[in-house]
Coordinates of C-alpha atoms and ligand atoms in Angstrom, one line a residue:
M122 CA 10.6 -1.9 -30.9
T123 CA 9.1 0.3 -28.2
R124 CA 11.1 0.4 -25.0
K125 CA 9.5 -1.1 -21.8
V126 CA 9.6 0.7 -18.5
E127 CA 9.2 -1.6 -15.5
I128 CA 7.1 -0.6 -12.6
F129 CA 8.7 -1.4 -9.2
D130 CA 6.1 -1.0 -6.5
T131 CA 7.4 -0.1 -3.1
T132 CA 4.0 0.4 -1.3
L133 CA 4.8 -2.4 1.1
R134 CA 8.3 -1.1 2.0
D135 CA 8.8 2.6 1.5
G136 CA 5.0 3.0 1.5
E137 CA 4.8 1.3 4.9
Q138 CA 7.2 3.9 6.2
T139 CA 4.4 6.5 5.9
P140 CA 4.0 8.0 9.3
G141 CA 1.1 6.2 11.1
I142 CA 1.1 3.0 9.0
S143 CA 1.8 -0.4 10.4
L144 CA 0.6 -3.4 8.5
N145 CA 0.5 -7.0 9.6
A146 CA 1.5 -9.9 7.4
K147 CA -2.1 -10.7 6.4
E148 CA -2.7 -7.2 5.3
K149 CA 0.5 -7.0 3.3
L150 CA -0.2 -10.3 1.6
E151 CA -3.6 -9.0 0.6
I152 CA -2.1 -5.9 -0.9
A153 CA 0.6 -8.0 -2.7
K154 CA -2.0 -10.2 -4.3
Q155 CA -3.7 -7.1 -5.6
L156 CA -0.4 -5.8 -6.9
E157 CA 0.0 -9.1 -8.7
K158 CA -3.4 -8.5 -10.4
L159 CA -2.3 -4.9 -11.2
S160 CA 0.6 -6.6 -13.0
V161 CA 3.5 -4.7 -11.5
D162 CA 6.9 -6.0 -12.5
V163 CA 8.5 -5.9 -9.0
I164 CA 6.9 -5.9 -5.5
E165 CA 9.3 -4.6 -2.9
A166 CA 7.7 -6.7 -0.1
G167 CA 9.5 -5.2 2.9
F168 CA 12.8 -4.8 4.9
P169 CA 13.3 -8.3 6.4
I170 CA 15.9 -7.3 9.0
A171 CA 13.6 -4.5 10.4
S172 CA 11.4 -6.8 12.5
N173 CA 10.2 -10.3 12.7
G174 CA 6.8 -9.1 11.4
D175 CA 8.4 -7.7 8.3
F176 CA 10.5 -10.9 7.8
S177 CA 7.3 -13.0 8.0
A178 CA 5.4 -10.8 5.6
V179 CA 8.2 -10.9 3.0
K180 CA 8.4 -14.7 3.3
A181 CA 4.6 -15.1 3.0
I182 CA 4.6 -12.9 -0.1
A183 CA 7.6 -14.8 -1.5
E184 CA 5.7 -18.1 -0.9
E185 CA 2.3 -17.1 -2.3
V186 CA 2.7 -14.4 -5.0
R187 CA 3.7 -15.6 -8.5
G188 CA 4.5 -13.5 -11.5
P189 CA 6.2 -10.3 -10.3
I190 CA 9.8 -10.3 -9.0
I191 CA 9.7 -10.1 -5.2
A192 CA 12.3 -7.8 -3.7
G193 CA 13.6 -7.5 -0.1
L194 CA 15.5 -4.4 1.1
A195 CA 18.9 -4.8 2.9
R196 CA 21.4 -2.3 4.1
A197 CA 25.0 -3.0 2.8
T198 CA 25.8 -5.3 5.7
S199 CA 26.1 -9.1 5.8
K200 CA 23.4 -9.4 8.5
D201 CA 20.8 -7.5 6.5
I202 CA 21.6 -9.4 3.3
D203 CA 21.5 -12.8 4.9
R204 CA 18.1 -12.0 6.5
A205 CA 16.7 -10.8 3.2
A206 CA 18.0 -13.9 1.4
E207 CA 16.3 -16.1 4.0
A208 CA 13.0 -14.3 3.6
L209 CA 13.1 -14.5 -0.2
K210 CA 14.1 -18.2 -0.4
P211 CA 10.6 -19.3 -1.4
A212 CA 10.2 -16.7 -4.2
E213 CA 9.9 -17.7 -7.8
R214 CA 11.9 -14.6 -8.9
P215 CA 13.8 -13.1 -5.9
R216 CA 15.7 -9.9 -5.9
I217 CA 17.9 -8.5 -3.1
H218 CA 17.9 -4.7 -3.0
T219 CA 20.9 -3.4 -1.1
F220 CA 21.7 0.2 -0.5
I221 CA 24.2 2.6 1.1
A222 CA 24.3 6.4 1.3
S223 CA 26.6 8.2 -1.0
S224 CA 26.2 11.9 -0.3
P225 CA 28.8 13.8 1.7
I226 CA 26.2 14.8 4.3
H227 CA 25.0 11.2 4.9
M228 CA 28.5 9.7 4.8
K229 CA 29.8 12.2 7.3
Y230 CA 27.0 12.5 9.8
K231 CA 25.1 9.2 9.5
L232 CA 27.5 6.6 8.4
K233 CA 30.7 8.2 9.6
M234 CA 32.5 6.5 6.6
T235 CA 34.8 7.8 3.9
E236 CA 34.1 7.4 0.2
D237 CA 36.5 4.5 0.0
E238 CA 34.8 2.7 2.9
V239 CA 31.3 3.2 1.3
L240 CA 32.6 1.9 -2.0
E241 CA 34.1 -1.2 -0.3
A242 CA 30.9 -1.9 1.7
A243 CA 28.8 -1.5 -1.5
V244 CA 30.9 -4.0 -3.5
A245 CA 31.0 -6.5 -0.6
A246 CA 27.2 -6.2 -0.2
V247 CA 26.5 -6.7 -3.9
K248 CA 28.8 -9.7 -4.0
R249 CA 27.2 -11.3 -0.9
A250 CA 23.7 -10.7 -2.3
K251 CA 24.9 -12.2 -5.6
S252 CA 26.0 -15.4 -3.7
Y253 CA 22.3 -15.9 -2.9
V254 CA 20.3 -14.6 -5.9
E255 CA 21.0 -13.7 -9.5
D256 CA 19.0 -10.5 -9.4
V257 CA 20.6 -7.8 -7.3
E258 CA 19.7 -4.1 -7.1
F259 CA 22.0 -1.5 -5.8
S260 CA 20.9 2.0 -4.6
A261 CA 23.1 4.9 -3.7
E262 CA 21.0 6.6 -1.1
D263 CA 20.7 10.4 -1.5
A264 CA 22.3 10.1 -5.0
S265 CA 20.9 13.4 -6.1
R266 CA 23.0 15.2 -3.4
S267 CA 26.1 13.1 -4.1
D268 CA 29.4 14.0 -5.8
I269 CA 29.0 13.0 -9.4
E270 CA 32.6 11.6 -9.7
F271 CA 32.1 9.4 -6.7
L272 CA 28.6 8.3 -7.8
C273 CA 30.0 7.2 -11.2
R274 CA 32.7 5.2 -9.5
L275 CA 30.2 3.6 -7.0
Y276 CA 27.7 2.5 -9.7
S277 CA 30.5 1.3 -11.9
E278 CA 31.9 -0.9 -9.2
A279 CA 28.5 -2.1 -8.1
I280 CA 27.8 -3.3 -11.7
K281 CA 31.2 -5.0 -11.9
A282 CA 30.4 -6.8 -8.6
G283 CA 27.2 -8.2 -10.2
A284 CA 24.4 -5.6 -9.7
T285 CA 21.7 -6.2 -12.3
V286 CA 19.8 -3.0 -11.5
I287 CA 21.2 0.3 -10.4
N288 CA 18.8 2.7 -8.7
I289 CA 19.2 6.4 -8.5
P290 CA 17.2 7.8 -5.6
D291 CA 16.2 11.4 -5.0
T292 CA 15.9 10.4 -1.3
V293 CA 14.9 13.7 0.1
G294 CA 12.9 15.0 -2.8
Y295 CA 15.4 17.8 -3.5
A296 CA 16.1 17.6 -7.2
T297 CA 14.2 19.6 -9.8
P298 CA 13.1 17.8 -13.0
R299 CA 15.9 19.4 -15.1
E300 CA 18.6 18.7 -12.5
F301 CA 17.4 15.1 -12.1
A302 CA 17.4 14.6 -15.9
N303 CA 20.9 15.9 -16.0
L304 CA 22.0 13.5 -13.3
V305 CA 20.5 10.5 -15.0
T306 CA 21.9 11.5 -18.4
T307 CA 25.4 12.1 -16.9
L308 CA 25.4 8.6 -15.2
M309 CA 24.2 7.0 -18.4
E310 CA 27.1 8.6 -20.3
R311 CA 29.8 8.2 -17.7
V312 CA 29.3 4.8 -16.1
P313 CA 31.1 2.6 -18.6
E314 CA 29.2 -0.6 -17.6
I315 CA 25.8 1.0 -17.5
D316 CA 24.4 -1.0 -20.4
K317 CA 25.0 -4.2 -18.4
A318 CA 22.3 -3.2 -15.8
K319 CA 18.8 -1.9 -15.8
V320 CA 18.7 1.8 -14.7
S321 CA 16.0 2.7 -12.2
V322 CA 14.9 5.9 -10.3
H323 CA 13.3 6.3 -6.9
C324 CA 11.9 9.8 -6.3
H325 CA 10.4 11.3 -3.1
D326 CA 7.8 14.0 -3.1
D327 CA 9.0 16.6 -0.5
L328 CA 8.6 19.4 -3.1
G329 CA 5.8 17.8 -5.0
M330 CA 8.1 16.8 -7.9
A331 CA 8.4 13.0 -7.5
V332 CA 6.2 12.2 -10.5
A333 CA 7.7 14.9 -12.7
N334 CA 11.2 13.8 -11.8
S335 CA 10.4 10.1 -12.5
L336 CA 8.9 11.0 -15.9
E337 CA 11.9 13.1 -16.9
A338 CA 14.0 10.1 -16.1
V339 CA 11.9 8.0 -18.5
L340 CA 12.8 10.5 -21.3
C341 CA 16.4 10.0 -20.4
G342 CA 16.1 6.3 -21.0
V343 CA 15.7 4.6 -17.6
T344 CA 14.0 1.2 -17.6
Q345 CA 12.5 1.0 -14.1
I346 CA 10.5 3.4 -12.0
E347 CA 10.0 2.9 -8.3
C348 CA 6.7 4.2 -7.0
A349 CA 4.0 3.5 -4.5
V350 CA 0.2 3.3 -4.7
N351 CA -1.5 6.6 -3.7
G352 CA 2.0 8.1 -3.4
L353 CA 2.6 6.6 0.0
G354 CA 6.1 6.6 1.5
E355 CA 8.5 8.2 3.9
R356 CA 7.6 11.8 4.8
A357 CA 5.7 13.4 1.8
G358 CA 5.8 10.0 0.1
N359 CA 7.1 8.5 -3.2
A360 CA 6.1 9.0 -6.8
A361 CA 2.4 7.9 -7.1
L362 CA 2.2 4.7 -9.2
E363 CA -1.2 5.6 -10.6
E364 CA 0.0 9.0 -11.8
I365 CA 3.1 7.6 -13.4
V366 CA 1.2 4.9 -15.2
M367 CA -1.7 7.0 -16.4
A368 CA 0.8 9.7 -17.6
L369 CA 2.6 7.0 -19.6
N370 CA -0.7 5.8 -21.0
T371 CA -2.4 9.0 -21.7
R372 CA 0.7 10.6 -23.2
K373 CA 2.1 7.6 -25.0
D374 CA 2.5 9.9 -28.0
F375 CA 5.1 11.8 -25.9
Y376 CA 6.8 9.3 -23.7
K377 CA 6.8 6.5 -26.3
V378 CA 7.3 3.6 -23.8
E379 CA 5.4 0.4 -22.9
H380 CA 4.5 -0.8 -19.4
S381 CA 2.8 -4.0 -18.2
I382 CA 0.3 -2.5 -15.8
N383 CA -3.4 -3.5 -16.1
T384 CA -4.7 0.0 -15.7
R385 CA -8.3 -1.4 -15.0
Q386 CA -7.0 -2.6 -11.6
I387 CA -5.7 0.9 -10.6
Y388 CA -8.9 2.1 -8.8
R389 CA -9.4 -1.1 -6.9
T390 CA -5.7 -1.2 -5.8
S391 CA -5.8 2.4 -4.7
K392 CA -9.0 1.8 -2.7
L393 CA -7.7 -1.4 -1.1
V394 CA -4.5 0.3 0.0
S395 CA -6.4 3.3 1.4
T396 CA -8.7 1.0 3.3
I397 CA -6.0 -1.3 4.7
T398 CA -3.6 1.6 5.6
G399 CA -6.3 3.9 6.9
I400 CA -4.8 6.7 4.8
A401 CA -7.6 8.5 3.0
I402 CA -7.2 9.8 -0.5
Q403 CA -7.7 13.5 -0.9
P404 CA -10.7 14.3 -3.2
N405 CA -8.6 16.3 -5.7
K406 CA -5.9 13.6 -5.9
A407 CA -4.9 13.0 -9.6
V408 CA -6.3 9.9 -11.2
V409 CA -7.9 8.2 -8.1
G410 CA -9.3 11.1 -6.1
A411 CA -13.1 11.3 -5.7
N412 CA -13.2 14.4 -7.9
A413 CA -10.8 13.1 -10.6
F414 CA -13.7 12.5 -13.0
A415 CA -16.3 14.9 -11.6
H416 CA -17.2 17.9 -13.6
E417 CA -18.6 20.8 -11.5
A418 CA -18.9 23.9 -13.7
G419 CA -21.9 24.1 -15.9
I420 CA -19.8 24.9 -18.9
H421 CA -17.7 21.7 -18.3
Q422 CA -20.8 19.5 -17.8
H423 CA -22.2 20.9 -21.1
G424 CA -18.9 20.1 -22.9
V425 CA -18.6 16.6 -21.5
L426 CA -22.3 15.8 -22.4
A427 CA -21.6 17.0 -25.9
E428 CA -18.3 15.2 -26.3
K429 CA -16.4 13.5 -23.4
S430 CA -12.9 14.4 -24.7
T431 CA -13.6 18.2 -24.3
Y432 CA -12.7 17.9 -20.6
E433 CA -11.8 14.2 -20.1
I434 CA -8.3 13.2 -21.1
M435 CA -8.7 9.6 -19.8
T436 CA -11.9 7.6 -19.0
P437 CA -13.0 6.4 -15.6
E438 CA -13.3 2.9 -17.1
S439 CA -9.6 2.9 -18.0
I440 CA -8.7 2.9 -14.3
G441 CA -11.5 0.4 -13.5
L442 CA -13.7 2.9 -11.7
A443 CA -16.7 0.8 -10.6
T444 CA -20.0 2.3 -11.5
N445 CA -22.4 2.1 -8.6
T446 CA -24.5 -0.5 -10.2
L447 CA -27.5 -2.0 -8.4
V448 CA -26.9 -5.7 -8.6
L449 CA -28.4 -7.9 -6.0
G450 CA -31.2 -7.9 -3.4
K451 CA -32.4 -10.0 -0.6
H452 CA -33.9 -12.6 -3.0
S453 CA -30.6 -13.1 -4.8
G454 CA -29.1 -16.6 -4.3
R455 CA -25.6 -17.9 -3.7
H456 CA -25.1 -18.6 -7.4
A457 CA -25.9 -15.0 -8.5
F458 CA -23.7 -13.7 -5.7
A459 CA -20.7 -15.9 -6.7
E460 CA -21.2 -14.9 -10.3
R461 CA -21.2 -11.2 -9.5
L462 CA -18.0 -11.6 -7.4
K463 CA -16.3 -13.3 -10.3
E464 CA -17.4 -10.5 -12.6
L465 CA -15.9 -8.0 -10.1
G466 CA -12.6 -10.0 -10.3
Y467 CA -12.7 -11.8 -6.9
E468 CA -12.0 -15.6 -6.8
L469 CA -12.7 -16.6 -3.2
P470 CA -12.1 -20.1 -1.7
Q471 CA -15.3 -21.8 -0.7
D472 CA -15.2 -21.0 3.1
E473 CA -14.5 -17.3 2.3
L474 CA -17.3 -17.3 -0.2
D475 CA -19.7 -18.7 2.3
K476 CA -18.8 -16.1 4.9
A477 CA -19.1 -13.3 2.3
F478 CA -22.5 -14.6 1.2
E479 CA -23.7 -14.7 4.8
R480 CA -22.7 -11.0 5.2
F481 CA -24.3 -10.1 2.0
K482 CA -27.6 -11.7 3.1
E483 CA -27.4 -9.8 6.4
L484 CA -26.8 -6.6 4.5
A485 CA -29.6 -7.3 2.0
D486 CA -32.0 -7.6 4.9
K487 CA -31.1 -4.2 6.1
K488 CA -30.5 -2.4 2.9
K489 CA -32.8 -2.4 -0.1
E490 CA -30.2 -2.0 -2.8
V491 CA -26.9 -3.8 -2.6
T492 CA -24.4 -2.4 -5.0
D493 CA -21.0 -3.4 -6.4
L494 CA -19.4 -0.9 -3.9
D495 CA -21.1 -2.7 -1.0
I496 CA -20.0 -6.1 -2.2
E497 CA -16.4 -4.8 -2.6
A498 CA -16.4 -3.4 0.9
I499 CA -17.6 -6.7 2.4
V500 CA -15.0 -8.8 0.6
E501 CA -12.2 -6.4 1.4
D502 CA -13.2 -6.1 5.0
Q503 CA -13.3 -9.9 5.3
A504 CA -10.0 -10.5 3.5
V505 CA -7.8 -8.9 6.1
K506 CA -9.6 -10.1 9.2
L507 CA -7.4 -11.9 11.7
P508 CA -9.0 -14.7 13.8
Q509 CA -10.9 -12.9 16.5
S510 CA -9.9 -13.3 20.1
I511 CA -12.4 -10.6 21.1
E512 CA -15.9 -10.9 19.8
V513 CA -18.6 -8.4 20.8
E514 CA -21.7 -10.5 21.3
C515 CA -24.0 -7.6 22.0
F516 CA -24.0 -4.0 23.1
Q517 CA -26.5 -1.4 24.2
V518 CA -26.2 2.3 24.4
S519 CA -28.4 5.2 25.5
T520 CA -27.8 8.8 24.9
G521 CA -29.5 12.2 24.6
N522 CA -28.8 15.9 24.6
K523 CA -30.0 16.1 28.3
A524 CA -28.6 12.8 29.5
M525 CA -25.3 11.2 30.2
A526 CA -24.4 8.6 27.6
T527 CA -24.3 5.1 29.0
A528 CA -23.2 1.8 27.4
S529 CA -23.0 -1.8 28.2
V530 CA -21.3 -4.6 26.3
R531 CA -21.1 -8.4 26.4
V532 CA -17.8 -9.7 25.0
N533 CA -16.5 -13.2 24.3
I534 CA -12.8 -13.2 25.0
N535 CA -11.3 -16.5 23.9
G536 CA -14.4 -18.3 25.1
E537 CA -14.9 -16.4 28.3
I538 CA -18.0 -14.1 28.5
V539 CA -17.5 -10.7 30.2
E540 CA -20.0 -8.0 30.7
E541 CA -19.2 -4.4 31.5
A542 CA -20.8 -0.9 31.5
A543 CA -19.6 2.6 31.4
T544 CA -20.6 6.2 31.0
G545 CA -19.0 8.7 28.6
S546 CA -19.2 12.1 27.0
G547 CA -21.1 10.6 24.1
P548 CA -22.2 7.1 22.9
I549 CA -18.9 6.2 21.3
D550 CA -16.9 7.3 24.3
A551 CA -19.2 5.3 26.7
L552 CA -19.0 2.2 24.5
Y553 CA -15.2 2.3 24.1
R554 CA -14.8 2.7 27.8
A555 CA -17.0 -0.3 28.4
L556 CA -15.1 -2.3 25.9
E557 CA -11.7 -1.4 27.4
R558 CA -13.0 -2.5 30.8
A559 CA -14.4 -5.7 29.6
C560 CA -11.2 -6.6 27.7
N561 CA -8.9 -5.2 30.3
I562 CA -6.9 -3.5 27.7
D563 CA -5.6 -0.1 28.3
C564 CA -5.2 1.8 25.0
K565 CA -5.8 5.3 23.7
L566 CA -8.0 6.3 20.7
V567 CA -5.8 8.6 18.6
D568 CA -8.0 8.8 15.5
Y569 CA -11.6 8.1 14.5
S570 CA -13.1 8.5 11.1
I571 CA -16.3 7.5 9.4
K572 CA -17.4 7.5 5.8
S573 CA -20.3 5.9 3.9
V574 CA -19.6 3.3 1.3
T575 CA -22.4 4.5 -1.0
G576 CA -25.0 7.2 -0.9
G577 CA -28.4 6.8 0.7
K578 CA -29.6 6.9 4.3
D579 CA -29.3 3.1 4.6
A580 CA -25.7 3.1 3.3
L581 CA -23.0 1.0 4.8
G582 CA -20.9 3.1 7.2
E583 CA -17.1 2.3 7.4
V584 CA -15.5 3.3 10.6
T585 CA -11.7 3.4 10.9
V586 CA -9.9 3.9 14.3
K587 CA -6.3 4.2 15.3
V588 CA -5.4 3.0 18.7
D589 CA -2.2 3.6 20.6
K590 CA -1.1 0.7 22.7
D591 CA 2.3 1.2 24.4
G592 CA 3.5 3.6 21.7
K593 CA 2.4 1.3 18.8
I594 CA -0.4 2.2 16.5
F595 CA -3.1 -0.3 15.6
L596 CA -5.7 0.3 13.0
G597 CA -9.2 -1.1 13.3
R598 CA -12.1 -1.1 10.8
G599 CA -15.8 -1.8 11.2
L600 CA -18.5 -2.0 8.6
S601 CA -22.2 -1.8 9.2
T602 CA -25.4 0.0 8.2
D603 CA -25.5 1.0 11.9
I604 CA -22.7 3.4 12.6
I605 CA -22.6 2.7 16.3
E606 CA -22.2 -1.0 15.5
A607 CA -19.5 -0.1 12.9
S608 CA -17.7 1.9 15.6
V609 CA -17.8 -0.9 18.2
M610 CA -16.5 -3.4 15.5
A611 CA -13.7 -1.1 14.6
Y612 CA -12.5 -0.7 18.2
A613 CA -12.8 -4.4 18.9
N614 CA -10.8 -5.1 15.6
A615 CA -8.0 -2.8 16.8
M616 CA -8.0 -4.4 20.2
N617 CA -7.7 -7.8 18.6
K618 CA -4.7 -6.6 16.8
T619 CA -3.1 -5.5 20.0
L620 CA -3.5 -9.0 21.4
W621 CA -2.0 -10.6 18.3
N622 CA 0.9 -8.2 18.5
N623 CA 1.6 -9.4 22.1
G624 CA 1.3 -13.0 21.0
N625 CA -1.9 -13.5 23.1
G626 CA -4.2 -14.0 20.2
K627 CA -5.6 -17.5 19.9
S628 CA -6.2 -18.9 16.4
S629 CA -9.7 -20.2 15.8
Ligands
LIG701 O1 14.7 6.9 -0.6 C1 15.6 6.1 -0.7 O2 16.8 6.5 -0.9 C2 15.3 4.7 -0.4 C3 16.4 3.7 -0.8 C4 16.4 2.6 0.2 C5 16.2 3.3 -2.2 O3 14.2 4.4 -0.1
LIG702 ZN1 12.7 6.0 -0.5

């Protein structure tokens, strides 16, 4: 029988440690639901002790997501483990993932602990986690820079204490593929209890070798790979889920393993994660980049037209790349819209469907051709919307190359109408100043980007902003065929999030 490699997705935990990312519980839940559709084996939902927000997100995912194992991270301390166990209580299949560093450099400078102390803490942590859940994963942080004798002892004791999975991290992305393969093989040979646990790897991409290292480990017999969508993660990120899975798929002749991923959900997952996190995907990114299936050189185009396999080793359809089909127009009714959503894989509750239909109608009035990509953008935008405390009722802006930009806004803040005006160095600057005045929120715009959802002059524009409020970054998004309106919506969306973070948001 072919061996199965399980896919452990850490987008919501290690991925969220990507500099500049901060997700709220609703956004995390939306990603988790998509990971369920992608059919990952394990979702590492967060680090419950890290913050109340992370605790709530893990709990919400444990309550609502069925199918994959839901894991919560905990350092090897009682407090961490108790908090993780509490958050995971509602999960159908909970896993506590506990870790402690094992390399001399981490033990000496970070933990200030001896090998024996680390070993004792690891065993106690696994036993405590085991008192809550059957499924316990143990990671020796910085394993690839650890002493092999100690590492064998540590994993051996962890398994004896009840660990069901032992994870081998290349925490700082230091190992080369050959070294990493040697490490995995040595552990497989020298940890006597190894066949009682699943063996997992967790590779970082500091030297661009995370995917190669993970795939080498597959050849050595590991049964779990930890990875993140779009390669998100601490510093240079983790091994990219989509690259691992498509390598296993495309080169099944070589790797000879099975996995459970529904590859047709890869593109949508990647896009959703990029939209929600605000981290754009580089065009030449393997598998999911905009150019991954584009053929530029004439000789390549000629080859592909004659026979696709000349230059295409996998098909766009295999990752679910949506073709930009013209589907609906302003005369399309609710039924046709609902049917199209179903075909695209969205099952929305009635109230959400009504809202999406209303937005579709508004869009169809402004834009002649409404495509699948437009519909996906509307649904995704709506899915992560928090109740709005700040609503922009109307705005006006005037600008010109010989005139100072001026803007006025009328805003409804929890039922109170406020009007303000401001000038600025351009229309966006003026509008954002007016909005800040009206809402009496002092924040700083740290990033602004705009892209069009489809081609064409009447395309939907998607604006993403990052706003700094008291040292914390909030991401806002706006979607409209009018890019000034999309910009206002994005800023108002980010401001709303600052209020929710302060507990001043009022649910509608
Ligand atoms: O990189 C790492 O070592 C980790 C552990 C917590 C598994 O993220
Ligand atoms: Zn990591």
